[in-house]
């Protein structure tokens, strides 16, 4: 029977890549994977704990739970007290205390609050970079001070989370290094591999490549990454102005 419970409320993109990389090294009989589709991220962060609590079997022999910070771990443990005894590991792909938003008013307090309480419910907290770990801890006091009264002891919270935290860089499955051979005078190929959303700051990138084009720099351009229903206008401007330089314009699932 499985000893490892893996939970991913947003099973897509880098979240899926991480889970798939982990399970590729495991015996299928040793783990149970519980996921939800990678849609409506905000609703997954708000509501997935309840749905997932019903999907996890009651009869189990799990000893370890691994999940991402999209899940409200504190809620899940409250809904399923039998999971409290497990060694609970949470992985942060990003942190909501300083996640890029267009305006301050767009920052939903609940997302950051869930991540703080999830850390306090966990046994091990993993961050994908030192930057995310450091900024998460440093933003907790100002973030929780937004509460109008009866604020918690933020020093105690930071100290507790710090003792549980460590940096584990995102795992990559890379091919063996091959020698790159240049052919003739082929220009530099610039690639945008990120999601087409504002938090990746496409405006700055696109302004730079447009400026390079205006200064007659020789280059090729590929705009990759996942595309969702709302696409920043700047991408369309690039498509029009740099149409002769663009090699790929749109999502490519694999190289």
GROMACS .gro file of N, CA, C and O in nm, residues 123-246:
model
  496
  123UNK      N    1   0.552   2.034   0.824
  123UNK     CA    2   0.672   1.991   0.896
  123UNK      C    3   0.799   2.036   0.824
  123UNK      O    4   0.902   2.059   0.886
  124UNK      N    5   0.789   2.047   0.691
  124UNK     CA    6   0.901   2.094   0.609
  124UNK      C    7   0.845   2.190   0.505
  124UNK      O    8   0.746   2.159   0.439
  125UNK      N    9   0.909   2.306   0.490
  125UNK     CA   10   0.867   2.406   0.391
  125UNK      C   11   0.981   2.426   0.293
  125UNK      O   12   1.092   2.466   0.331
  126UNK      N   13   0.955   2.397   0.166
  126UNK     CA   14   1.057   2.408   0.062
  126UNK      C   15   1.027   2.526  -0.030
  126UNK      O   16   0.912   2.542  -0.074
  127UNK      N   17   1.127   2.606  -0.058
  127UNK     CA   18   1.113   2.718  -0.152
  127UNK      C   19   1.203   2.692  -0.272
  127UNK      O   20   1.312   2.637  -0.260
  128UNK      N   21   1.157   2.735  -0.390
  128UNK     CA   22   1.234   2.709  -0.511
  128UNK      C   23   1.352   2.803  -0.530
  128UNK      O   24   1.431   2.787  -0.622
  129UNK      N   25   1.365   2.903  -0.443
  129UNK     CA   26   1.480   2.994  -0.450
  129UNK      C   27   1.500   3.062  -0.316
  129UNK      O   28   1.407   3.072  -0.234
  130UNK      N   29   1.622   3.109  -0.295
  130UNK     CA   30   1.650   3.185  -0.173
  130UNK      C   31   1.570   3.315  -0.172
  130UNK      O   32   1.526   3.362  -0.066
  131UNK      N   33   1.549   3.371  -0.289
  131UNK     CA   34   1.470   3.494  -0.300
  131UNK      C   35   1.329   3.473  -0.246
  131UNK      O   36   1.279   3.555  -0.166
  132UNK      N   37   1.263   3.366  -0.287
  132UNK     CA   38   1.127   3.342  -0.240
  132UNK      C   39   1.122   3.315  -0.090
  132UNK      O   40   1.029   3.360  -0.022
  133UNK      N   41   1.220   3.244  -0.039
  133UNK     CA   42   1.224   3.219   0.105
  133UNK      C   43   1.244   3.350   0.181
  133UNK      O   44   1.168   3.381   0.275
  134UNK      N   45   1.342   3.427   0.139
  134UNK     CA   46   1.376   3.552   0.210
  134UNK      C   47   1.261   3.652   0.204
  134UNK      O   48   1.224   3.713   0.306
  135UNK      N   49   1.204   3.672   0.085
  135UNK     CA   50   1.098   3.772   0.073
  135UNK      C   51   0.970   3.728   0.144
  135UNK      O   52   0.896   3.811   0.196
  136UNK      N   53   0.944   3.598   0.145
  136UNK     CA   54   0.826   3.550   0.217
  136UNK      C   55   0.837   3.584   0.365
  136UNK      O   56   0.744   3.642   0.424
  137UNK      N   57   0.949   3.550   0.425
  137UNK     CA   58   0.967   3.577   0.568
  137UNK      C   59   0.968   3.727   0.597
  137UNK      O   60   0.907   3.772   0.695
  138UNK      N   61   1.035   3.805   0.513
  138UNK     CA   62   1.047   3.949   0.539
  138UNK      C   63   0.915   4.023   0.521
  138UNK      O   64   0.896   4.130   0.582
  139UNK      N   65   0.823   3.968   0.440
  139UNK     CA   66   0.696   4.036   0.416
  139UNK      C   67   0.586   3.996   0.515
  139UNK      O   68   0.480   4.059   0.517
  140UNK      N   69   0.608   3.894   0.594
  140UNK     CA   70   0.504   3.849   0.686
  140UNK      C   71   0.459   3.958   0.783
  140UNK      O   72   0.337   3.981   0.801
  141UNK      N   73   0.550   4.032   0.850
  141UNK     CA   74   0.504   4.135   0.946
  141UNK      C   75   0.415   4.241   0.882
  141UNK      O   76   0.307   4.273   0.935
  142UNK      N   77   0.457   4.297   0.769
  142UNK     CA   78   0.376   4.402   0.706
  142UNK      C   79   0.247   4.346   0.649
  142UNK      O   80   0.143   4.412   0.651
  143UNK      N   81   0.254   4.223   0.599
  143UNK     CA   82   0.134   4.161   0.543
  143UNK      C   83   0.028   4.138   0.650
  143UNK      O   84  -0.089   4.176   0.633
  144UNK      N   85   0.067   4.079   0.761
  144UNK     CA   86  -0.031   4.050   0.867
  144UNK      C   87  -0.074   4.176   0.942
  144UNK      O   88  -0.177   4.175   1.011
  145UNK      N   89   0.002   4.284   0.928
  145UNK     CA   90  -0.038   4.410   0.992
  145UNK      C   91  -0.158   4.473   0.923
  145UNK      O   92  -0.217   4.569   0.975
  146UNK      N   93  -0.197   4.419   0.806
  146UNK     CA   94  -0.316   4.469   0.738
  146UNK      C   95  -0.443   4.437   0.815
  146UNK      O   96  -0.547   4.499   0.793
  147UNK      N   97  -0.435   4.340   0.905
  147UNK     CA   98  -0.552   4.310   0.989
  147UNK      C   99  -0.580   4.430   1.079
  147UNK      O  100  -0.487   4.487   1.137
  148UNK      N  101  -0.706   4.467   1.095
  148UNK     CA  102  -0.738   4.588   1.170
  148UNK      C  103  -0.709   4.579   1.320
  148UNK      O  104  -0.679   4.679   1.384
  149UNK      N  105  -0.718   4.459   1.378
  149UNK     CA  106  -0.690   4.443   1.520
  149UNK      C  107  -0.662   4.295   1.552
  149UNK      O  108  -0.669   4.210   1.464
  150UNK      N  109  -0.629   4.267   1.676
  150UNK     CA  110  -0.601   4.131   1.723
  150UNK      C  111  -0.502   4.060   1.630
  150UNK      O  112  -0.524   3.946   1.588
  151UNK      N  113  -0.393   4.131   1.602
  151UNK     CA  114  -0.292   4.074   1.514
  151UNK      C  115  -0.209   3.969   1.587
  151UNK      O  116  -0.182   3.981   1.706
  152UNK      N  117  -0.165   3.866   1.515
  152UNK     CA  118  -0.083   3.762   1.578
  152UNK      C  119   0.060   3.810   1.600
  152UNK      O  120   0.101   3.914   1.549
  153UNK      N  121   0.136   3.734   1.676
  153UNK     CA  122   0.276   3.763   1.702
  153UNK      C  123   0.358   3.724   1.579
  153UNK      O  124   0.387   3.606   1.557
  154UNK      N  125   0.395   3.822   1.498
  154UNK     CA  126   0.461   3.791   1.371
  154UNK      C  127   0.604   3.741   1.391
  154UNK      O  128   0.654   3.661   1.311
  155UNK      N  129   0.670   3.784   1.497
  155UNK     CA  130   0.806   3.733   1.522
  155UNK      C  131   0.802   3.584   1.550
  155UNK      O  132   0.885   3.506   1.500
  156UNK      N  133   0.705   3.543   1.629
  156UNK     CA  134   0.690   3.402   1.660
  156UNK      C  135   0.661   3.321   1.532
  156UNK      O  136   0.716   3.213   1.511
  157UNK      N  137   0.575   3.376   1.447
  157UNK     CA  138   0.541   3.309   1.321
  157UNK      C  139   0.663   3.297   1.232
  157UNK      O  140   0.693   3.190   1.177
  158UNK      N  141   0.738   3.407   1.215
  158UNK     CA  142   0.856   3.406   1.128
  158UNK      C  143   0.961   3.308   1.180
  158UNK      O  144   1.023   3.234   1.102
  159UNK      N  145   0.982   3.308   1.311
  159UNK     CA  146   1.082   3.218   1.370
  159UNK      C  147   1.044   3.072   1.346
  159UNK      O  148   1.129   2.988   1.314
  160UNK      N  149   0.915   3.041   1.362
  160UNK     CA  150   0.870   2.904   1.344
  160UNK      C  151   0.886   2.859   1.199
  160UNK      O  152   0.937   2.750   1.171
  161UNK      N  153   0.843   2.944   1.106
  161UNK     CA  154   0.852   2.909   0.964
  161UNK      C  155   0.999   2.899   0.920
  161UNK      O  156   1.036   2.809   0.843
  162UNK      N  157   1.083   2.988   0.971
  162UNK     CA  158   1.224   2.987   0.934
  162UNK      C  159   1.291   2.855   0.971
  162UNK      O  160   1.372   2.801   0.895
  163UNK      N  161   1.258   2.801   1.087
  163UNK     CA  162   1.318   2.675   1.131
  163UNK      C  163   1.273   2.557   1.044
  163UNK      O  164   1.342   2.455   1.037
  164UNK      N  165   1.158   2.571   0.978
  164UNK     CA  166   1.105   2.462   0.894
  164UNK      C  167   1.150   2.473   0.749
  164UNK      O  168   1.131   2.378   0.672
  165UNK      N  169   1.208   2.587   0.713
  165UNK     CA  170   1.228   2.619   0.571
  165UNK      C  171   1.368   2.588   0.520
  165UNK      O  172   1.466   2.597   0.592
  166UNK      N  173   1.372   2.554   0.391
  166UNK     CA  174   1.497   2.535   0.320
  166UNK      C  175   1.473   2.557   0.171
  166UNK      O  176   1.359   2.555   0.124
  167UNK      N  177   1.580   2.579   0.098
  167UNK     CA  178   1.571   2.601  -0.046
  167UNK      C  179   1.600   2.470  -0.119
  167UNK      O  180   1.702   2.405  -0.094
  168UNK      N  181   1.509   2.431  -0.207
  168UNK     CA  182   1.530   2.316  -0.295
  168UNK      C  183   1.498   2.363  -0.436
  168UNK      O  184   1.382   2.390  -0.469
  169UNK      N  185   1.601   2.377  -0.517
  169UNK     CA  186   1.581   2.429  -0.651
  169UNK      C  187   1.495   2.335  -0.735
  169UNK      O  188   1.493   2.215  -0.714
  170UNK      N  189   1.424   2.395  -0.828
  170UNK     CA  190   1.333   2.318  -0.914
  170UNK      C  191   1.412   2.213  -0.992
  170UNK      O  192   1.511   2.244  -1.058
  171UNK      N  193   1.369   2.087  -0.986
  171UNK     CA  194   1.444   1.981  -1.056
  171UNK      C  195   1.422   1.984  -1.207
  171UNK      O  196   1.311   2.006  -1.254
  172UNK      N  197   1.529   1.964  -1.280
  172UNK     CA  198   1.522   1.964  -1.426
  172UNK      C  199   1.578   1.833  -1.481
  172UNK      O  200   1.677   1.781  -1.430
  173UNK      N  201   1.514   1.782  -1.583
  173UNK     CA  202   1.566   1.666  -1.654
  173UNK      C  203   1.627   1.716  -1.785
  173UNK      O  204   1.555   1.742  -1.882
  174UNK      N  205   1.758   1.731  -1.785
  174UNK     CA  206   1.827   1.791  -1.899
  174UNK      C  207   1.898   1.684  -1.982
  174UNK      O  208   1.950   1.586  -1.928
  175UNK      N  209   1.900   1.702  -2.113
  175UNK     CA  210   1.974   1.607  -2.198
  175UNK      C  211   2.123   1.623  -2.177
  175UNK      O  212   2.170   1.723  -2.122
  176UNK      N  213   2.200   1.523  -2.219
  176UNK     CA  214   2.344   1.534  -2.211
  176UNK      C  215   2.391   1.654  -2.293
  176UNK      O  216   2.337   1.685  -2.399
  177UNK      N  217   2.491   1.722  -2.239
  177UNK     CA  218   2.542   1.842  -2.307
  177UNK      C  219   2.596   1.807  -2.445
  177UNK      O  220   2.672   1.712  -2.461
  178UNK      N  221   2.553   1.883  -2.541
  178UNK     CA  222   2.600   1.862  -2.677
  178UNK      C  223   2.669   1.988  -2.728
  178UNK      O  224   2.633   2.100  -2.690
  179UNK      N  225   2.766   1.967  -2.811
  179UNK     CA  226   2.837   2.082  -2.867
  179UNK      C  227   2.746   2.157  -2.963
  179UNK      O  228   2.678   2.098  -3.047
  180UNK      N  229   2.741   2.287  -2.946
  180UNK     CA  230   2.657   2.372  -3.031
  180UNK      C  231   2.742   2.423  -3.148
  180UNK      O  232   2.846   2.485  -3.128
  181UNK      N  233   2.696   2.394  -3.266
  181UNK     CA  234   2.768   2.437  -3.384
  181UNK      C  235   2.695   2.552  -3.452
  181UNK      O  236   2.578   2.543  -3.484
  182UNK      N  237   2.766   2.660  -3.469
  182UNK     CA  238   2.708   2.775  -3.538
  182UNK      C  239   2.716   2.752  -3.689
  182UNK      O  240   2.815   2.701  -3.741
  183UNK      N  241   2.612   2.790  -3.756
  183UNK     CA  242   2.608   2.774  -3.902
  183UNK      C  243   2.607   2.912  -3.968
  183UNK      O  244   2.510   2.986  -3.956
  184UNK      N  245   2.717   2.944  -4.032
  184UNK     CA  246   2.725   3.071  -4.104
  184UNK      C  247   2.713   3.191  -4.012
  184UNK      O  248   2.764   3.193  -3.901
  185UNK      N  249   2.642   3.291  -4.057
  185UNK     CA  250   2.625   3.415  -3.982
  185UNK      C  251   2.483   3.427  -3.927
  185UNK      O  252   2.423   3.535  -3.929
  186UNK      N  253   2.428   3.317  -3.883
  186UNK     CA  254   2.291   3.319  -3.830
  186UNK      C  255   2.282   3.412  -3.709
  186UNK      O  256   2.367   3.408  -3.620
  187UNK      N  257   2.179   3.496  -3.703
  187UNK     CA  258   2.169   3.594  -3.594
  187UNK      C  259   2.133   3.529  -3.460
  187UNK      O  260   2.094   3.413  -3.454
  188UNK      N  261   2.147   3.606  -3.355
  188UNK     CA  262   2.109   3.561  -3.221
  188UNK      C  263   1.959   3.531  -3.219
  188UNK      O  264   1.878   3.605  -3.278
  189UNK      N  265   1.921   3.422  -3.153
  189UNK     CA  266   1.781   3.383  -3.142
  189UNK      C  267   1.734   3.412  -2.999
  189UNK      O  268   1.776   3.348  -2.904
  190UNK      N  269   1.646   3.509  -2.983
  190UNK     CA  270   1.592   3.548  -2.852
  190UNK      C  271   1.462   3.472  -2.827
  190UNK      O  272   1.374   3.469  -2.913
  191UNK      N  273   1.450   3.413  -2.708
  191UNK     CA  274   1.333   3.329  -2.677
  191UNK      C  275   1.264   3.378  -2.551
  191UNK      O  276   1.328   3.406  -2.449
  192UNK      N  277   1.132   3.389  -2.558
  192UNK     CA  278   1.046   3.414  -2.441
  192UNK      C  279   0.976   3.281  -2.406
  192UNK      O  280   0.887   3.237  -2.477
  193UNK      N  281   1.016   3.212  -2.296
  193UNK     CA  282   0.961   3.080  -2.266
  193UNK      C  283   0.851   3.080  -2.161
  193UNK      O  284   0.806   2.974  -2.119
  194UNK      N  285   0.808   3.198  -2.116
  194UNK     CA  286   0.719   3.208  -2.000
  194UNK      C  287   0.570   3.212  -2.039
  194UNK      O  288   0.535   3.228  -2.156
  195UNK      N  289   0.487   3.199  -1.937
  195UNK     CA  290   0.343   3.221  -1.957
  195UNK      C  291   0.322   3.363  -2.010
  195UNK      O  292   0.395   3.454  -1.976
  196UNK      N  293   0.214   3.380  -2.090
  196UNK     CA  294   0.183   3.512  -2.145
  196UNK      C  295   0.089   3.585  -2.048
  196UNK      O  296  -0.027   3.610  -2.079
  197UNK      N  297   0.143   3.619  -1.932
  197UNK     CA  298   0.063   3.687  -1.831
  197UNK      C  299   0.145   3.797  -1.767
  197UNK      O  300   0.269   3.794  -1.767
  198UNK      N  301   0.076   3.894  -1.707
  198UNK     CA  302   0.141   4.016  -1.662
  198UNK      C  303   0.247   3.993  -1.555
  198UNK      O  304   0.344   4.068  -1.545
  199UNK      N  305   0.230   3.888  -1.472
  199UNK     CA  306   0.325   3.868  -1.361
  199UNK      C  307   0.465   3.832  -1.411
  199UNK      O  308   0.562   3.839  -1.335
  200UNK      N  309   0.477   3.791  -1.537
  200UNK     CA  310   0.608   3.762  -1.595
  200UNK      C  311   0.670   3.887  -1.658
  200UNK      O  312   0.778   3.880  -1.717
  201UNK      N  313   0.602   3.999  -1.647
  201UNK     CA  314   0.649   4.128  -1.698
  201UNK      C  315   0.682   4.124  -1.847
  201UNK      O  316   0.794   4.159  -1.888
  202UNK      N  317   0.587   4.084  -1.931
  202UNK     CA  318   0.612   4.083  -2.076
  202UNK      C  319   0.632   4.223  -2.134
  202UNK      O  320   0.696   4.239  -2.238
  203UNK      N  321   0.576   4.325  -2.067
  203UNK     CA  322   0.588   4.461  -2.120
  203UNK      C  323   0.735   4.502  -2.133
  203UNK      O  324   0.776   4.558  -2.236
  204UNK      N  325   0.813   4.478  -2.028
  204UNK     CA  326   0.955   4.516  -2.033
  204UNK      C  327   1.028   4.440  -2.142
  204UNK      O  328   1.104   4.498  -2.221
  205UNK      N  329   1.006   4.308  -2.147
  205UNK     CA  330   1.072   4.225  -2.250
  205UNK      C  331   1.037   4.274  -2.390
  205UNK      O  332   1.125   4.291  -2.475
  206UNK      N  333   0.908   4.296  -2.414
  206UNK     CA  334   0.864   4.334  -2.547
  206UNK      C  335   0.913   4.473  -2.586
  206UNK      O  336   0.949   4.497  -2.702
  207UNK      N  337   0.918   4.564  -2.490
  207UNK     CA  338   0.970   4.697  -2.520
  207UNK      C  339   1.117   4.690  -2.561
  207UNK      O  340   1.163   4.762  -2.650
  208UNK      N  341   1.191   4.599  -2.495
  208UNK     CA  342   1.333   4.585  -2.526
  208UNK      C  343   1.353   4.531  -2.668
  208UNK      O  344   1.434   4.584  -2.745
  209UNK      N  345   1.279   4.425  -2.704
  209UNK     CA  346   1.299   4.368  -2.838
  209UNK      C  347   1.249   4.464  -2.947
  209UNK      O  348   1.306   4.468  -3.057
  210UNK      N  349   1.147   4.541  -2.918
  210UNK     CA  350   1.102   4.642  -3.014
  210UNK      C  351   1.210   4.749  -3.032
  210UNK      O  352   1.239   4.793  -3.144
  211UNK      N  353   1.273   4.788  -2.920
  211UNK     CA  354   1.382   4.886  -2.927
  211UNK      C  355   1.499   4.831  -3.007
  211UNK      O  356   1.560   4.902  -3.088
  212UNK      N  357   1.533   4.703  -2.985
  212UNK     CA  358   1.641   4.641  -3.063
  212UNK      C  359   1.609   4.642  -3.212
  212UNK      O  360   1.698   4.667  -3.296
  213UNK      N  361   1.484   4.617  -3.243
  213UNK     CA  362   1.441   4.618  -3.383
  213UNK      C  363   1.453   4.759  -3.442
  213UNK      O  364   1.500   4.776  -3.555
  214UNK      N  365   1.412   4.858  -3.366
  214UNK     CA  366   1.418   4.997  -3.413
  214UNK      C  367   1.562   5.043  -3.434
  214UNK      O  368   1.588   5.134  -3.515
  215UNK      N  369   1.655   4.980  -3.361
  215UNK     CA  370   1.796   5.015  -3.376
  215UNK      C  371   1.867   4.925  -3.477
  215UNK      O  372   1.990   4.921  -3.485
  216UNK      N  373   1.784   4.850  -3.554
  216UNK     CA  374   1.834   4.766  -3.664
  216UNK      C  375   1.928   4.654  -3.618
  216UNK      O  376   2.021   4.615  -3.691
  217UNK      N  377   1.904   4.603  -3.498
  217UNK     CA  378   1.982   4.488  -3.451
  217UNK      C  379   1.931   4.362  -3.521
  217UNK      O  380   1.811   4.347  -3.545
  218UNK      N  381   2.024   4.275  -3.554
  218UNK     CA  382   1.989   4.153  -3.626
  218UNK      C  383   1.962   4.040  -3.526
  218UNK      O  384   2.053   3.998  -3.453
  219UNK      N  385   1.841   3.990  -3.523
  219UNK     CA  386   1.806   3.881  -3.432
  219UNK      C  387   1.680   3.811  -3.479
  219UNK      O  388   1.604   3.864  -3.560
  220UNK      N  389   1.659   3.690  -3.427
  220UNK     CA  390   1.535   3.616  -3.448
  220UNK      C  391   1.463   3.607  -3.315
  220UNK      O  392   1.526   3.614  -3.208
  221UNK      N  393   1.331   3.589  -3.319
  221UNK     CA  394   1.252   3.593  -3.196
  221UNK      C  395   1.150   3.479  -3.194
  221UNK      O  396   1.080   3.456  -3.293
  222UNK      N  397   1.142   3.409  -3.081
  222UNK     CA  398   1.038   3.308  -3.060
  222UNK      C  399   0.967   3.338  -2.929
  222UNK      O  400   1.032   3.351  -2.825
  223UNK      N  401   0.836   3.351  -2.936
  223UNK     CA  402   0.753   3.377  -2.818
  223UNK      C  403   0.679   3.248  -2.785
  223UNK      O  404   0.579   3.215  -2.848
  224UNK      N  405   0.728   3.177  -2.685
  224UNK     CA  406   0.672   3.047  -2.648
  224UNK      C  407   0.591   3.063  -2.520
  224UNK      O  408   0.542   3.170  -2.490
  225UNK      N  409   0.574   2.957  -2.444
  225UNK     CA  410   0.503   2.964  -2.318
  225UNK      C  411   0.353   2.947  -2.335
  225UNK      O  412   0.298   2.962  -2.444
  226UNK      N  413   0.287   2.914  -2.223
  226UNK     CA  414   0.144   2.888  -2.225
  226UNK      C  415   0.065   3.017  -2.248
  226UNK      O  416   0.099   3.122  -2.194
  227UNK      N  417  -0.041   3.006  -2.325
  227UNK     CA  418  -0.127   3.120  -2.357
  227UNK      C  419  -0.266   3.092  -2.303
  227UNK      O  420  -0.323   2.986  -2.326
  228UNK      N  421  -0.320   3.188  -2.227
  228UNK     CA  422  -0.453   3.172  -2.169
  228UNK      C  423  -0.552   3.267  -2.236
  228UNK      O  424  -0.520   3.332  -2.335
  229UNK      N  425  -0.671   3.276  -2.182
  229UNK     CA  426  -0.777   3.352  -2.249
  229UNK      C  427  -0.747   3.501  -2.258
  229UNK      O  428  -0.784   3.567  -2.354
  230UNK      N  429  -0.679   3.555  -2.158
  230UNK     CA  430  -0.645   3.697  -2.158
  230UNK      C  431  -0.496   3.713  -2.189
  230UNK      O  432  -0.411   3.674  -2.110
  231UNK      N  433  -0.467   3.772  -2.305
  231UNK     CA  434  -0.329   3.789  -2.349
  231UNK      C  435  -0.293   3.938  -2.343
  231UNK      O  436  -0.367   4.021  -2.398
  232UNK      N  437  -0.182   3.975  -2.279
  232UNK     CA  438  -0.141   4.116  -2.275
  232UNK      C  439  -0.130   4.174  -2.416
  232UNK      O  440  -0.078   4.110  -2.507
  233UNK      N  441  -0.177   4.297  -2.432
  233UNK     CA  442  -0.180   4.362  -2.563
  233UNK      C  443  -0.042   4.375  -2.627
  233UNK      O  444  -0.030   4.376  -2.749
  234UNK      N  445   0.061   4.384  -2.544
  234UNK     CA  446   0.196   4.407  -2.595
  234UNK      C  447   0.240   4.297  -2.689
  234UNK      O  448   0.318   4.320  -2.782
  235UNK      N  449   0.189   4.174  -2.671
  235UNK     CA  450   0.229   4.063  -2.760
  235UNK      C  451   0.180   4.086  -2.903
  235UNK      O  452   0.249   4.053  -2.999
  236UNK      N  453   0.061   4.142  -2.915
  236UNK     CA  454   0.007   4.170  -3.048
  236UNK      C  455   0.089   4.280  -3.117
  236UNK      O  456   0.112   4.274  -3.237
  237UNK      N  457   0.135   4.377  -3.039
  237UNK     CA  458   0.220   4.482  -3.095
  237UNK      C  459   0.349   4.424  -3.149
  237UNK      O  460   0.396   4.460  -3.257
  238UNK      N  461   0.408   4.330  -3.074
  238UNK     CA  462   0.531   4.265  -3.118
  238UNK      C  463   0.506   4.184  -3.246
  238UNK      O  464   0.587   4.186  -3.339
  239UNK      N  465   0.393   4.115  -3.249
  239UNK     CA  466   0.360   4.033  -3.366
  239UNK      C  467   0.354   4.117  -3.493
  239UNK      O  468   0.398   4.075  -3.600
  240UNK      N  469   0.300   4.238  -3.481
  240UNK     CA  470   0.287   4.326  -3.597
  240UNK      C  471   0.420   4.391  -3.633
  240UNK      O  472   0.463   4.389  -3.749
  241UNK      N  473   0.489   4.446  -3.532
  241UNK     CA  474   0.611   4.523  -3.559
  241UNK      C  475   0.730   4.434  -3.594
  241UNK      O  476   0.819   4.475  -3.669
  242UNK      N  477   0.734   4.313  -3.540
  242UNK     CA  478   0.851   4.227  -3.559
  242UNK      C  479   0.816   4.101  -3.640
  242UNK      O  480   0.881   3.997  -3.625
  243UNK      N  481   0.715   4.109  -3.723
  243UNK     CA  482   0.666   3.990  -3.793
  243UNK      C  483   0.775   3.922  -3.877
  243UNK      O  484   0.775   3.801  -3.894
  244UNK      N  485   0.872   4.000  -3.930
  244UNK     CA  486   0.977   3.941  -4.012
  244UNK      C  487   1.085   3.872  -3.931
  244UNK      O  488   1.167   3.797  -3.986
  245UNK      N  489   1.087   3.897  -3.801
  245UNK     CA  490   1.189   3.836  -3.714
  245UNK      C  491   1.135   3.718  -3.635
  245UNK      O  492   1.212   3.639  -3.581
  246UNK      N  493   1.004   3.703  -3.628
  246UNK     CA  494   0.944   3.600  -3.543
  246UNK      C  495   0.949   3.463  -3.610
  246UNK      O  496   0.903   3.445  -3.723
   0.00000   0.00000   0.00000
